PDB file of C-alpha atoms in Angstrom:
ATOM      1  CA  MET A   1      39.669  -7.308  10.876  1.00 75.00           C
ATOM      2  CA  ASN A   2      37.014  -9.792  11.898  1.00 82.00           C
ATOM      3  CA  LEU A   3      36.130  -7.397  14.713  1.00 86.00           C
ATOM      4  CA  VAL A   4      35.403  -4.581  12.236  1.00 88.00           C
ATOM      5  CA  ILE A   5      32.967  -6.770  10.325  1.00 88.00           C
ATOM      6  CA  MET A   6      31.289  -7.961  13.545  1.00 89.00           C
ATOM      7  CA  ALA A   7      30.884  -4.345  14.709  1.00 91.00           C
ATOM      8  CA  MET A   8      29.295  -3.465  11.363  1.00 90.00           C
ATOM      9  CA  ILE A   9      26.888  -6.422  11.657  1.00 91.00           C
ATOM     10  CA  LEU A  10      25.881  -5.219  15.132  1.00 91.00           C
ATOM     11  CA  ALA A  11      25.318  -1.725  13.725  1.00 92.00           C
ATOM     12  CA  LEU A  12      23.228  -3.293  10.939  1.00 91.00           C
ATOM     13  CA  LEU A  13      20.996  -5.017  13.504  1.00 92.00           C
ATOM     14  CA  ILE A  14      19.873  -1.649  14.928  1.00 92.00           C
ATOM     15  CA  PRO A  15      17.929  -0.456  11.813  1.00 90.00           C
ATOM     16  CA  ILE A  16      16.617  -4.026  11.276  1.00 91.00           C
ATOM     17  CA  TYR A  17      15.140  -3.967  14.774  1.00 91.00           C
ATOM     18  CA  GLU A  18      13.782  -0.479  14.100  1.00 88.00           C
ATOM     19  CA  ALA A  19      12.114  -1.637  10.855  1.00 88.00           C
ATOM     20  CA  TRP A  20      10.565  -4.562  12.713  1.00 89.00           C
ATOM     21  CA  LYS A  21       9.210  -2.559  15.653  1.00 88.00           C
ATOM     22  CA  ASN A  22       8.049   0.675  14.019  1.00 83.00           C
ATOM     23  CA  ASP A  23       4.601   0.791  12.506  1.00 82.00           C
ATOM     24  CA  GLU A  24       4.879   3.976  10.497  1.00 85.00           C
ATOM     25  CA  VAL A  25       5.861   3.543   6.859  1.00 86.00           C
ATOM     26  CA  TRP A  26       8.281   6.497   6.820  1.00 89.00           C
ATOM     27  CA  GLN A  27      10.186   5.121   9.811  1.00 90.00           C
ATOM     28  CA  ARG A  28      10.557   1.886   7.869  1.00 90.00           C
ATOM     29  CA  MET A  29      11.787   3.827   4.849  1.00 90.00           C
ATOM     30  CA  LEU A  30      14.411   5.455   7.075  1.00 91.00           C
ATOM     31  CA  ALA A  31      15.489   2.015   8.304  1.00 91.00           C
ATOM     32  CA  PHE A  32      15.581   0.798   4.687  1.00 91.00           C
ATOM     33  CA  ALA A  33      17.841   3.717   3.693  1.00 91.00           C
ATOM     34  CA  SER A  34      20.126   2.960   6.623  1.00 92.00           C
ATOM     35  CA  ILE A  35      20.312  -0.761   5.829  1.00 92.00           C
ATOM     36  CA  ALA A  36      20.852  -0.240   2.082  1.00 91.00           C
ATOM     37  CA  THR A  37      23.800   2.091   2.728  1.00 92.00           C
ATOM     38  CA  LYS A  38      25.261  -0.068   5.513  1.00 93.00           C
ATOM     39  CA  THR A  39      25.210  -3.275   3.469  1.00 92.00           C
ATOM     40  CA  ALA A  40      26.934  -1.567   0.527  1.00 92.00           C
ATOM     41  CA  ILE A  41      29.633  -0.135   2.828  1.00 93.00           C
ATOM     42  CA  MET A  42      30.088  -3.592   4.388  1.00 92.00           C
ATOM     43  CA  ALA A  43      30.582  -5.107   0.931  1.00 92.00           C
ATOM     44  CA  LEU A  44      33.144  -2.371   0.183  1.00 93.00           C
ATOM     45  CA  VAL A  45      35.060  -3.097   3.407  1.00 92.00           C
ATOM     46  CA  ILE A  46      35.028  -6.836   2.666  1.00 91.00           C
ATOM     47  CA  SER A  47      36.296  -6.184  -0.860  1.00 91.00           C
ATOM     48  CA  VAL A  48      39.214  -4.176   0.550  1.00 91.00           C
ATOM     49  CA  LEU A  49      39.973  -6.873   3.154  1.00 89.00           C
ATOM     50  CA  ARG A  50      40.004  -9.610   0.523  1.00 89.00           C
ATOM     51  CA  ASP A  51      41.654  -7.406  -2.103  1.00 90.00           C
ATOM     52  CA  ASP A  52      38.853  -8.363  -4.496  1.00 87.00           C
ATOM     53  CA  TRP A  53      38.036  -5.492  -6.856  1.00 90.00           C
ATOM     54  CA  MET A  54      35.110  -7.280  -8.474  1.00 91.00           C
ATOM     55  CA  ILE A  55      33.154  -7.147  -5.198  1.00 91.00           C
ATOM     56  CA  GLY A  56      34.287  -3.544  -4.739  1.00 92.00           C
ATOM     57  CA  ILE A  57      32.849  -2.375  -8.065  1.00 92.00           C
ATOM     58  CA  VAL A  58      29.579  -4.201  -7.379  1.00 92.00           C
ATOM     59  CA  ALA A  59      29.405  -2.592  -3.913  1.00 92.00           C
ATOM     60  CA  VAL A  60      29.842   0.881  -5.406  1.00 92.00           C
ATOM     61  CA  ILE A  61      27.080   0.210  -7.965  1.00 91.00           C
ATOM     62  CA  ILE A  62      24.772  -1.133  -5.217  1.00 90.00           C
ATOM     63  CA  LEU A  63      25.520   1.957  -3.115  1.00 90.00           C
ATOM     64  CA  SER A  64      24.401   4.312  -5.888  1.00 87.00           C
ATOM     65  CA  VAL A  65      21.482   2.208  -7.181  1.00 82.00           C
ATOM     66  CA  GLY A  66      20.109   1.648  -3.673  1.00 76.00           C
ATOM     67  CA  ASN A  67      19.592   5.366  -3.302  1.00 81.00           C
ATOM     68  CA  ALA A  68      17.790   5.553  -6.645  1.00 82.00           C
ATOM     69  CA  ALA A  69      15.447   2.702  -5.654  1.00 80.00           C
ATOM     70  CA  LEU A  70      14.753   4.424  -2.341  1.00 85.00           C
ATOM     71  CA  MET A  71      13.858   7.678  -4.096  1.00 86.00           C
ATOM     72  CA  LEU A  72      11.494   5.895  -6.526  1.00 84.00           C
ATOM     73  CA  LEU A  73       9.737   4.003  -3.717  1.00 85.00           C
ATOM     74  CA  ALA A  74       9.478   7.125  -1.548  1.00 88.00           C
ATOM     75  CA  HIS A  75       7.938   9.053  -4.417  1.00 86.00           C
ATOM     76  CA  VAL A  76       5.285   6.380  -5.070  1.00 84.00           C
ATOM     77  CA  ILE A  77       4.402   6.140  -1.346  1.00 83.00           C
ATOM     78  CA  LYS A  78       4.188   9.938  -1.107  1.00 85.00           C
ATOM     79  CA  ARG A  79       1.781  10.004  -4.059  1.00 81.00           C
ATOM     80  CA  ILE A  80      -0.414   7.373  -2.335  1.00 75.00           C
ATOM     81  CA  ASN A  81      -0.801   9.610   0.708  1.00 69.00           C
ATOM     82  CA  ASP A  82      -1.522  12.642  -1.496  1.00 69.00           C
ATOM     83  CA  VAL A  83      -4.324  10.953  -3.434  1.00 60.00           C
ATOM     84  CA  SER A  84      -6.095   9.483  -0.406  1.00 53.00           C
ATOM     85  CA  ASN A  85      -6.370  12.868   1.325  1.00 50.00           C
TER      86      ASN A  85
ATOM     87  CA  MET B   1      37.883 -17.096   3.906  1.00 52.00           C
ATOM     88  CA  ASN B   2      39.028 -18.993   7.016  1.00 57.00           C
ATOM     89  CA  GLU B   3      39.589 -16.026   9.304  1.00 56.00           C
ATOM     90  CA  ASN B   4      36.272 -14.490   8.202  1.00 60.00           C
ATOM     91  CA  ASP B   5      34.246 -17.644   8.733  1.00 79.00           C
ATOM     92  CA  LEU B   6      32.285 -16.445  11.747  1.00 84.00           C
ATOM     93  CA  SER B   7      31.325 -13.110  10.195  1.00 85.00           C
ATOM     94  CA  VAL B   8      30.215 -14.864   6.995  1.00 88.00           C
ATOM     95  CA  TYR B   9      27.934 -17.137   9.027  1.00 90.00           C
ATOM     96  CA  VAL B  10      26.453 -14.167  10.914  1.00 89.00           C
ATOM     97  CA  ILE B  11      25.876 -12.212   7.688  1.00 90.00           C
ATOM     98  CA  THR B  12      24.176 -15.233   6.128  1.00 92.00           C
ATOM     99  CA  ALA B  13      21.956 -15.578   9.214  1.00 92.00           C
ATOM    100  CA  LEU B  14      20.598 -12.080   8.517  1.00 92.00           C
ATOM    101  CA  LEU B  15      18.919 -13.332   5.330  1.00 93.00           C
ATOM    102  CA  PRO B  16      16.344 -15.686   6.966  1.00 94.00           C
ATOM    103  CA  LEU B  17      15.827 -13.084   9.719  1.00 93.00           C
ATOM    104  CA  THR B  18      14.735 -10.397   7.250  1.00 92.00           C
ATOM    105  CA  ALA B  19      12.797 -12.978   5.217  1.00 94.00           C
ATOM    106  CA  PHE B  20      10.704 -13.824   8.296  1.00 93.00           C
ATOM    107  CA  MET B  21      10.185 -10.126   8.942  1.00 91.00           C
ATOM    108  CA  LEU B  22       8.897  -9.788   5.378  1.00 92.00           C
ATOM    109  CA  ILE B  23       6.435 -12.678   5.460  1.00 93.00           C
ATOM    110  CA  PHE B  24       4.904 -11.564   8.772  1.00 91.00           C
ATOM    111  CA  GLN B  25       3.993  -8.142   7.375  1.00 89.00           C
ATOM    112  CA  VAL B  26       0.283  -7.467   6.952  1.00 88.00           C
ATOM    113  CA  ASN B  27       0.284  -4.046   5.335  1.00 87.00           C
ATOM    114  CA  PRO B  28       1.274  -4.354   1.639  1.00 88.00           C
ATOM    115  CA  TYR B  29       3.190  -1.056   1.572  1.00 87.00           C
ATOM    116  CA  HIS B  30       5.198  -1.999   4.658  1.00 89.00           C
ATOM    117  CA  ALA B  31       5.881  -5.368   3.046  1.00 90.00           C
ATOM    118  CA  LEU B  32       7.311  -3.563   0.009  1.00 89.00           C
ATOM    119  CA  VAL B  33       9.749  -1.625   2.189  1.00 90.00           C
ATOM    120  CA  MET B  34      10.708  -4.875   3.924  1.00 91.00           C
ATOM    121  CA  ARG B  35      11.295  -6.427   0.494  1.00 91.00           C
ATOM    122  CA  GLY B  36      13.761  -3.615  -0.172  1.00 90.00           C
ATOM    123  CA  ILE B  37      15.572  -4.417   3.087  1.00 91.00           C
ATOM    124  CA  LEU B  38      15.614  -8.132   2.181  1.00 93.00           C
ATOM    125  CA  GLY B  39      17.054  -7.243  -1.238  1.00 91.00           C
ATOM    126  CA  ALA B  40      19.838  -5.161   0.318  1.00 91.00           C
ATOM    127  CA  ILE B  41      20.781  -7.963   2.740  1.00 93.00           C
ATOM    128  CA  ALA B  42      20.602 -10.567  -0.044  1.00 93.00           C
ATOM    129  CA  ALA B  43      22.922  -8.480  -2.250  1.00 92.00           C
ATOM    130  CA  LEU B  44      25.390  -8.277   0.655  1.00 93.00           C
ATOM    131  CA  VAL B  45      25.253 -12.049   1.235  1.00 93.00           C
ATOM    132  CA  TYR B  46      25.821 -12.794  -2.469  1.00 93.00           C
ATOM    133  CA  ALA B  47      28.729 -10.342  -2.602  1.00 91.00           C
ATOM    134  CA  VAL B  48      30.328 -11.826   0.540  1.00 90.00           C
ATOM    135  CA  LEU B  49      29.984 -15.365  -0.820  1.00 91.00           C
ATOM    136  CA  GLY B  50      31.767 -14.282  -3.996  1.00 87.00           C
ATOM    137  CA  ALA B  51      28.881 -14.089  -6.485  1.00 90.00           C
ATOM    138  CA  ALA B  52      29.317 -10.471  -7.531  1.00 89.00           C
ATOM    139  CA  ASP B  53      27.168 -10.816 -10.658  1.00 91.00           C
ATOM    140  CA  VAL B  54      24.243 -12.276  -8.691  1.00 92.00           C
ATOM    141  CA  ALA B  55      24.558  -9.477  -6.137  1.00 92.00           C
ATOM    142  CA  LEU B  56      24.424  -6.863  -8.889  1.00 91.00           C
ATOM    143  CA  THR B  57      21.331  -8.485 -10.438  1.00 91.00           C
ATOM    144  CA  GLU B  58      19.632  -8.701  -7.036  1.00 89.00           C
ATOM    145  CA  ALA B  59      20.285  -5.009  -6.378  1.00 89.00           C
ATOM    146  CA  LEU B  60      19.191  -3.826  -9.826  1.00 89.00           C
ATOM    147  CA  VAL B  61      16.215  -6.102 -10.534  1.00 88.00           C
ATOM    148  CA  GLY B  62      15.171  -7.503  -7.150  1.00 84.00           C
ATOM    149  CA  THR B  63      15.384  -4.312  -5.178  1.00 84.00           C
ATOM    150  CA  MET B  64      14.905  -1.471  -7.618  1.00 84.00           C
ATOM    151  CA  LEU B  65      12.663  -2.732 -10.411  1.00 88.00           C
ATOM    152  CA  ALA B  66      10.537  -5.220  -8.454  1.00 88.00           C
ATOM    153  CA  ILE B  67       9.528  -2.965  -5.570  1.00 87.00           C
ATOM    154  CA  THR B  68       8.818  -0.023  -7.879  1.00 86.00           C
ATOM    155  CA  LEU B  69       6.591  -2.120 -10.148  1.00 89.00           C
ATOM    156  CA  TYR B  70       4.870  -3.753  -7.159  1.00 89.00           C
ATOM    157  CA  ALA B  71       4.323  -0.347  -5.533  1.00 86.00           C
ATOM    158  CA  VAL B  72       2.563   0.867  -8.680  1.00 86.00           C
ATOM    159  CA  ALA B  73       0.515  -2.365  -8.896  1.00 89.00           C
ATOM    160  CA  VAL B  74      -0.555  -2.280  -5.225  1.00 87.00           C
ATOM    161  CA  ARG B  75      -1.360   1.407  -5.476  1.00 84.00           C
ATOM    162  CA  SER B  76      -3.685   0.919  -8.454  1.00 84.00           C
ATOM    163  CA  SER B  77      -5.377  -2.277  -7.229  1.00 85.00           C
ATOM    164  CA  LEU B  78      -6.073  -1.583  -3.528  1.00 83.00           C
ATOM    165  CA  VAL B  79      -8.462   1.285  -4.232  1.00 84.00           C
ATOM    166  CA  MET B  80     -12.221   1.808  -4.237  1.00 84.00           C
ATOM    167  CA  ARG B  81     -13.422   4.305  -6.828  1.00 84.00           C
ATOM    168  CA  LEU B  82     -16.541   6.175  -5.746  1.00 84.00           C
ATOM    169  CA  GLY B  83     -18.464   8.297  -8.242  1.00 84.00           C
ATOM    170  CA  ILE B  84     -20.400  11.289  -6.908  1.00 82.00           C
ATOM    171  CA  LEU B  85     -22.305  14.235  -8.326  1.00 80.00           C
ATOM    172  CA  LYS B  86     -20.326  17.468  -8.485  1.00 75.00           C
ATOM    173  CA  ASP B  87     -22.806  19.502  -6.420  1.00 71.00           C
ATOM    174  CA  LEU B  88     -23.325  16.763  -3.812  1.00 63.00           C
ATOM    175  CA  SER B  89     -20.505  17.864  -1.596  1.00 58.00           C
ATOM    176  CA  THR B  90     -21.783  21.457  -1.509  1.00 61.00           C
ATOM    177  CA  GLN B  91     -25.399  20.516  -0.752  1.00 59.00           C
ATOM    178  CA  GLY B  92     -24.953  18.161   2.128  1.00 60.00           C
ATOM    179  CA  GLU B  93     -21.432  18.940   3.089  1.00 68.00           C
ATOM    180  CA  ARG B  94     -21.257  17.784   6.676  1.00 72.00           C
ATOM    181  CA  GLN B  95     -23.205  14.569   6.376  1.00 73.00           C
ATOM    182  CA  PHE B  96     -21.482  13.611   3.157  1.00 76.00           C
ATOM    183  CA  GLU B  97     -18.041  14.207   4.636  1.00 77.00           C
ATOM    184  CA  GLN B  98     -19.092  12.023   7.578  1.00 78.00           C
ATOM    185  CA  LEU B  99     -20.118   9.273   5.157  1.00 79.00           C
ATOM    186  CA  LEU B 100     -16.811   9.508   3.289  1.00 80.00           C
ATOM    187  CA  ASP B 101     -14.858   9.459   6.557  1.00 82.00           C
ATOM    188  CA  ASP B 102     -16.717   6.323   7.718  1.00 82.00           C
ATOM    189  CA  LEU B 103     -16.006   4.693   4.378  1.00 82.00           C
ATOM    190  CA  ARG B 104     -12.308   5.637   4.595  1.00 83.00           C
ATOM    191  CA  ILE B 105     -12.066   4.075   8.068  1.00 84.00           C
ATOM    192  CA  ILE B 106     -13.709   0.833   6.893  1.00 84.00           C
ATOM    193  CA  LEU B 107     -11.479   0.613   3.816  1.00 83.00           C
ATOM    194  CA  GLY B 108      -8.419   1.644   5.836  1.00 82.00           C
ATOM    195  CA  LYS B 109      -8.834  -1.481   7.972  1.00 82.00           C
ATOM    196  CA  ARG B 110      -8.264  -3.482   4.782  1.00 82.00           C
ATOM    197  CA  HIS B 111      -5.372  -1.252   3.618  1.00 82.00           C
ATOM    198  CA  MET B 112      -7.503   0.199   0.826  1.00 83.00           C
ATOM    199  CA  ARG B 113      -7.888   3.779  -0.301  1.00 82.00           C
ATOM    200  CA  LEU B 114     -10.956   5.743  -1.374  1.00 83.00           C
ATOM    201  CA  GLU B 115     -10.830   7.767  -4.569  1.00 82.00           C
ATOM    202  CA  VAL B 116     -13.707  10.134  -5.307  1.00 82.00           C
ATOM    203  CA  PHE B 117     -14.623  10.910  -8.905  1.00 82.00           C
ATOM    204  CA  PRO B 118     -17.039  13.817  -9.439  1.00 82.00           C
ATOM    205  CA  TYR B 119     -19.509  13.609 -12.343  1.00 82.00           C
ATOM    206  CA  THR B 120     -21.645  16.430 -13.721  1.00 82.00           C
ATOM    207  CA  ASP B 121     -25.075  14.790 -13.969  1.00 79.00           C
ATOM    208  CA  MET B 122     -27.036  11.719 -12.884  1.00 80.00           C
ATOM    209  CA  GLN B 123     -26.930  10.079 -16.315  1.00 81.00           C
ATOM    210  CA  SER B 124     -23.152  10.057 -16.623  1.00 82.00           C
ATOM    211  CA  LEU B 125     -22.945   8.784 -13.030  1.00 80.00           C
ATOM    212  CA  ASP B 126     -25.149   5.769 -13.795  1.00 81.00           C
ATOM    213  CA  GLN B 127     -23.304   5.219 -17.059  1.00 81.00           C
ATOM    214  CA  ALA B 128     -19.963   5.198 -15.232  1.00 81.00           C
ATOM    215  CA  LEU B 129     -21.223   2.463 -12.882  1.00 82.00           C
ATOM    216  CA  ILE B 130     -22.502   0.323 -15.747  1.00 82.00           C
ATOM    217  CA  GLU B 131     -19.327   0.770 -17.789  1.00 80.00           C
ATOM    218  CA  LYS B 132     -17.197  -0.187 -14.729  1.00 81.00           C
ATOM    219  CA  GLU B 133     -15.382   3.141 -14.529  1.00 81.00           C
ATOM    220  CA  VAL B 134     -16.202   3.264 -10.802  1.00 83.00           C
ATOM    221  CA  HIS B 135     -16.857   0.593  -8.169  1.00 85.00           C
ATOM    222  CA  ALA B 136     -19.697   2.470  -6.500  1.00 84.00           C
ATOM    223  CA  VAL B 137     -21.761   5.611  -6.947  1.00 83.00           C
ATOM    224  CA  CYS B 138     -23.171   7.820  -4.219  1.00 81.00           C
ATOM    225  CA  SER B 139     -25.995  10.206  -5.059  1.00 78.00           C
ATOM    226  CA  GLN B 140     -28.818  12.125  -3.476  1.00 74.00           C
ATOM    227  CA  ARG B 141     -32.030  11.062  -5.190  1.00 62.00           C
ATOM    228  CA  SER B 142     -34.756  13.704  -5.094  1.00 54.00           C
ATOM    229  CA  GLN B 143     -37.616  11.468  -6.309  1.00 48.00           C
ATOM    230  CA  PRO B 144     -37.754   8.208  -4.401  1.00 50.00           C
ATOM    231  CA  GLN B 145     -38.188   5.078  -6.447  1.00 51.00           C
ATOM    232  CA  SER B 146     -40.949   2.695  -5.491  1.00 46.00           C
ATOM    233  CA  ASP B 147     -38.495   0.081  -4.182  1.00 52.00           C
ATOM    234  CA  PHE B 148     -37.022   2.347  -1.594  1.00 52.00           C
ATOM    235  CA  GLU B 149     -40.119   4.152  -0.341  1.00 51.00           C
ATOM    236  CA  GLN B 150     -39.817   2.636   3.115  1.00 52.00           C
ATOM    237  CA  ASP B 151     -36.197   3.578   3.395  1.00 52.00           C
ATOM    238  CA  TYR B 152     -36.905   7.094   2.261  1.00 51.00           C
ATOM    239  CA  ALA B 153     -39.736   7.359   4.738  1.00 51.00           C
ATOM    240  CA  ALA B 154     -37.271   6.392   7.441  1.00 52.00           C
ATOM    241  CA  CYS B 155     -34.947   9.256   6.683  1.00 54.00           C
ATOM    242  CA  GLU B 156     -37.587  11.794   5.692  1.00 52.00           C
ATOM    243  CA  ASN B 157     -37.055  13.903   8.789  1.00 49.00           C
ATOM    244  CA  ASP B 158     -33.447  14.174   7.842  1.00 52.00           C
ATOM    245  CA  LYS B 159     -33.613  15.838   4.454  1.00 54.00           C
ATOM    246  CA  LEU B 160     -30.210  14.609   3.366  1.00 63.00           C
ATOM    247  CA  CYS B 161     -30.501  11.020   2.255  1.00 72.00           C
ATOM    248  CA  PHE B 162     -27.789   9.321   0.243  1.00 76.00           C
ATOM    249  CA  HIS B 163     -28.145   6.366  -2.031  1.00 79.00           C
ATOM    250  CA  THR B 164     -25.022   4.303  -2.587  1.00 81.00           C
ATOM    251  CA  ALA B 165     -24.972   1.659  -5.323  1.00 83.00           C
ATOM    252  CA  VAL B 166     -22.106  -0.838  -5.295  1.00 83.00           C
ATOM    253  CA  ARG B 167     -21.279  -3.174  -8.166  1.00 83.00           C
ATOM    254  CA  VAL B 168     -18.576  -5.247  -6.420  1.00 82.00           C
ATOM    255  CA  GLN B 169     -20.140  -7.930  -4.249  1.00 81.00           C
ATOM    256  CA  ARG B 170     -17.343  -8.152  -1.700  1.00 82.00           C
ATOM    257  CA  LEU B 171     -17.343  -4.371  -1.214  1.00 82.00           C
ATOM    258  CA  TYR B 172     -21.115  -4.512  -0.790  1.00 82.00           C
ATOM    259  CA  GLU B 173     -20.807  -7.206   1.895  1.00 82.00           C
ATOM    260  CA  ILE B 174     -18.166  -5.211   3.761  1.00 82.00           C
ATOM    261  CA  MET B 175     -20.145  -1.980   3.583  1.00 80.00           C
ATOM    262  CA  GLN B 176     -23.392  -3.690   4.558  1.00 78.00           C
ATOM    263  CA  ALA B 177     -21.772  -5.172   7.640  1.00 80.00           C
ATOM    264  CA  GLU B 178     -19.849  -2.142   8.824  1.00 79.00           C
ATOM    265  CA  LEU B 179     -21.162   1.069   7.257  1.00 75.00           C
ATOM    266  CA  THR B 180     -23.765   2.321   9.740  1.00 71.00           C
ATOM    267  CA  SER B 181     -24.083   5.968   8.737  1.00 67.00           C
ATOM    268  CA  PRO B 182     -27.634   7.299   9.191  1.00 67.00           C
ATOM    269  CA  GLY B 183     -29.463   8.323   6.030  1.00 68.00           C
ATOM    270  CA  ASN B 184     -27.515   6.074   3.694  1.00 73.00           C
ATOM    271  CA  ILE B 185     -29.218   3.465   1.542  1.00 77.00           C
ATOM    272  CA  LEU B 186     -26.992   0.731   0.210  1.00 78.00           C
ATOM    273  CA  THR B 187     -27.813  -1.294  -2.896  1.00 79.00           C
ATOM    274  CA  TYR B 188     -25.973  -3.987  -4.790  1.00 81.00           C
ATOM    275  CA  VAL B 189     -26.006  -3.593  -8.550  1.00 79.00           C
ATOM    276  CA  LYS B 190     -25.175  -6.607 -10.665  1.00 75.00           C
ATOM    277  CA  PRO B 191     -22.525  -5.913 -13.306  1.00 70.00           C
ATOM    278  CA  SER B 192     -25.163  -6.227 -16.028  1.00 64.00           C
ATOM    279  CA  GLY B 193     -26.906  -3.217 -14.500  1.00 48.00           C
ATOM    280  CA  SER B 194     -29.998  -4.836 -12.974  1.00 49.00           C
ATOM    281  CA  LYS B 195     -30.632  -4.032  -9.332  1.00 51.00           C
ATOM    282  CA  GLU B 196     -30.653  -7.158  -7.184  1.00 49.00           C
ATOM    283  CA  GLU B 197     -31.319  -6.412  -3.577  1.00 49.00           C
ATOM    284  CA  HIS B 198     -31.254  -3.572  -1.133  1.00 49.00           C
ATOM    285  CA  SER B 199     -30.965  -2.981   2.554  1.00 44.00           C
TER     286      SER B 199
END
């Protein structure tokens, strides 16, 4: 079970590296979306492994709220590009 | 937690990693996205360490509310508002577009945006500068004032001559140093409305 978590951490490092290297803001937003979903899924897996439903509920809420935050931020950044052109 | 010890340490090590990525960002919008990433990792770390309530607060307030509010704040503060006359862009289209493009490049180096506000006549344009509705005004003066006769003589061959008045000192310094468009006269206007100096 430790191996599953370690594999997920390795998969999480890929978008982190991408967010660090890429200079375009939309590429970073993509990496952010990837990381937000991956961390929530990792918390879900850990909650199942530990049989801890409190962490599981929080992970589900983070999974849904993370998408909402991403949409809000993407909308504001899109408006910035619209106004400046 | 014994069998998961190593993975917990590795997950916790992600937090300072993303924090360093955040503080080395220069562009404020990129930094906001990195703050979102940091928030996601922090929520994971709190959840793994057993603080489910803290993780929920971090996700709701730290990630969602904070970056949205900061995005709105950065968007409305890192902007230069330029007032122009409505018919200016039709009269001297090419040269004026060139001037705006130069200005956008200079402001873009400092992660700022340029917003153009059209006004109908000269009076409302001057009034907007005095009442701090805009940071700078750009106009095409037909009758040269005595102060600027030399400057106008310099660009007499070129009929299109723009006069840009800036009321923010730092913006004036930046534009004076880097804005080298031909046929543009730059002046600094003190907030009270009295003209101080010109170049």
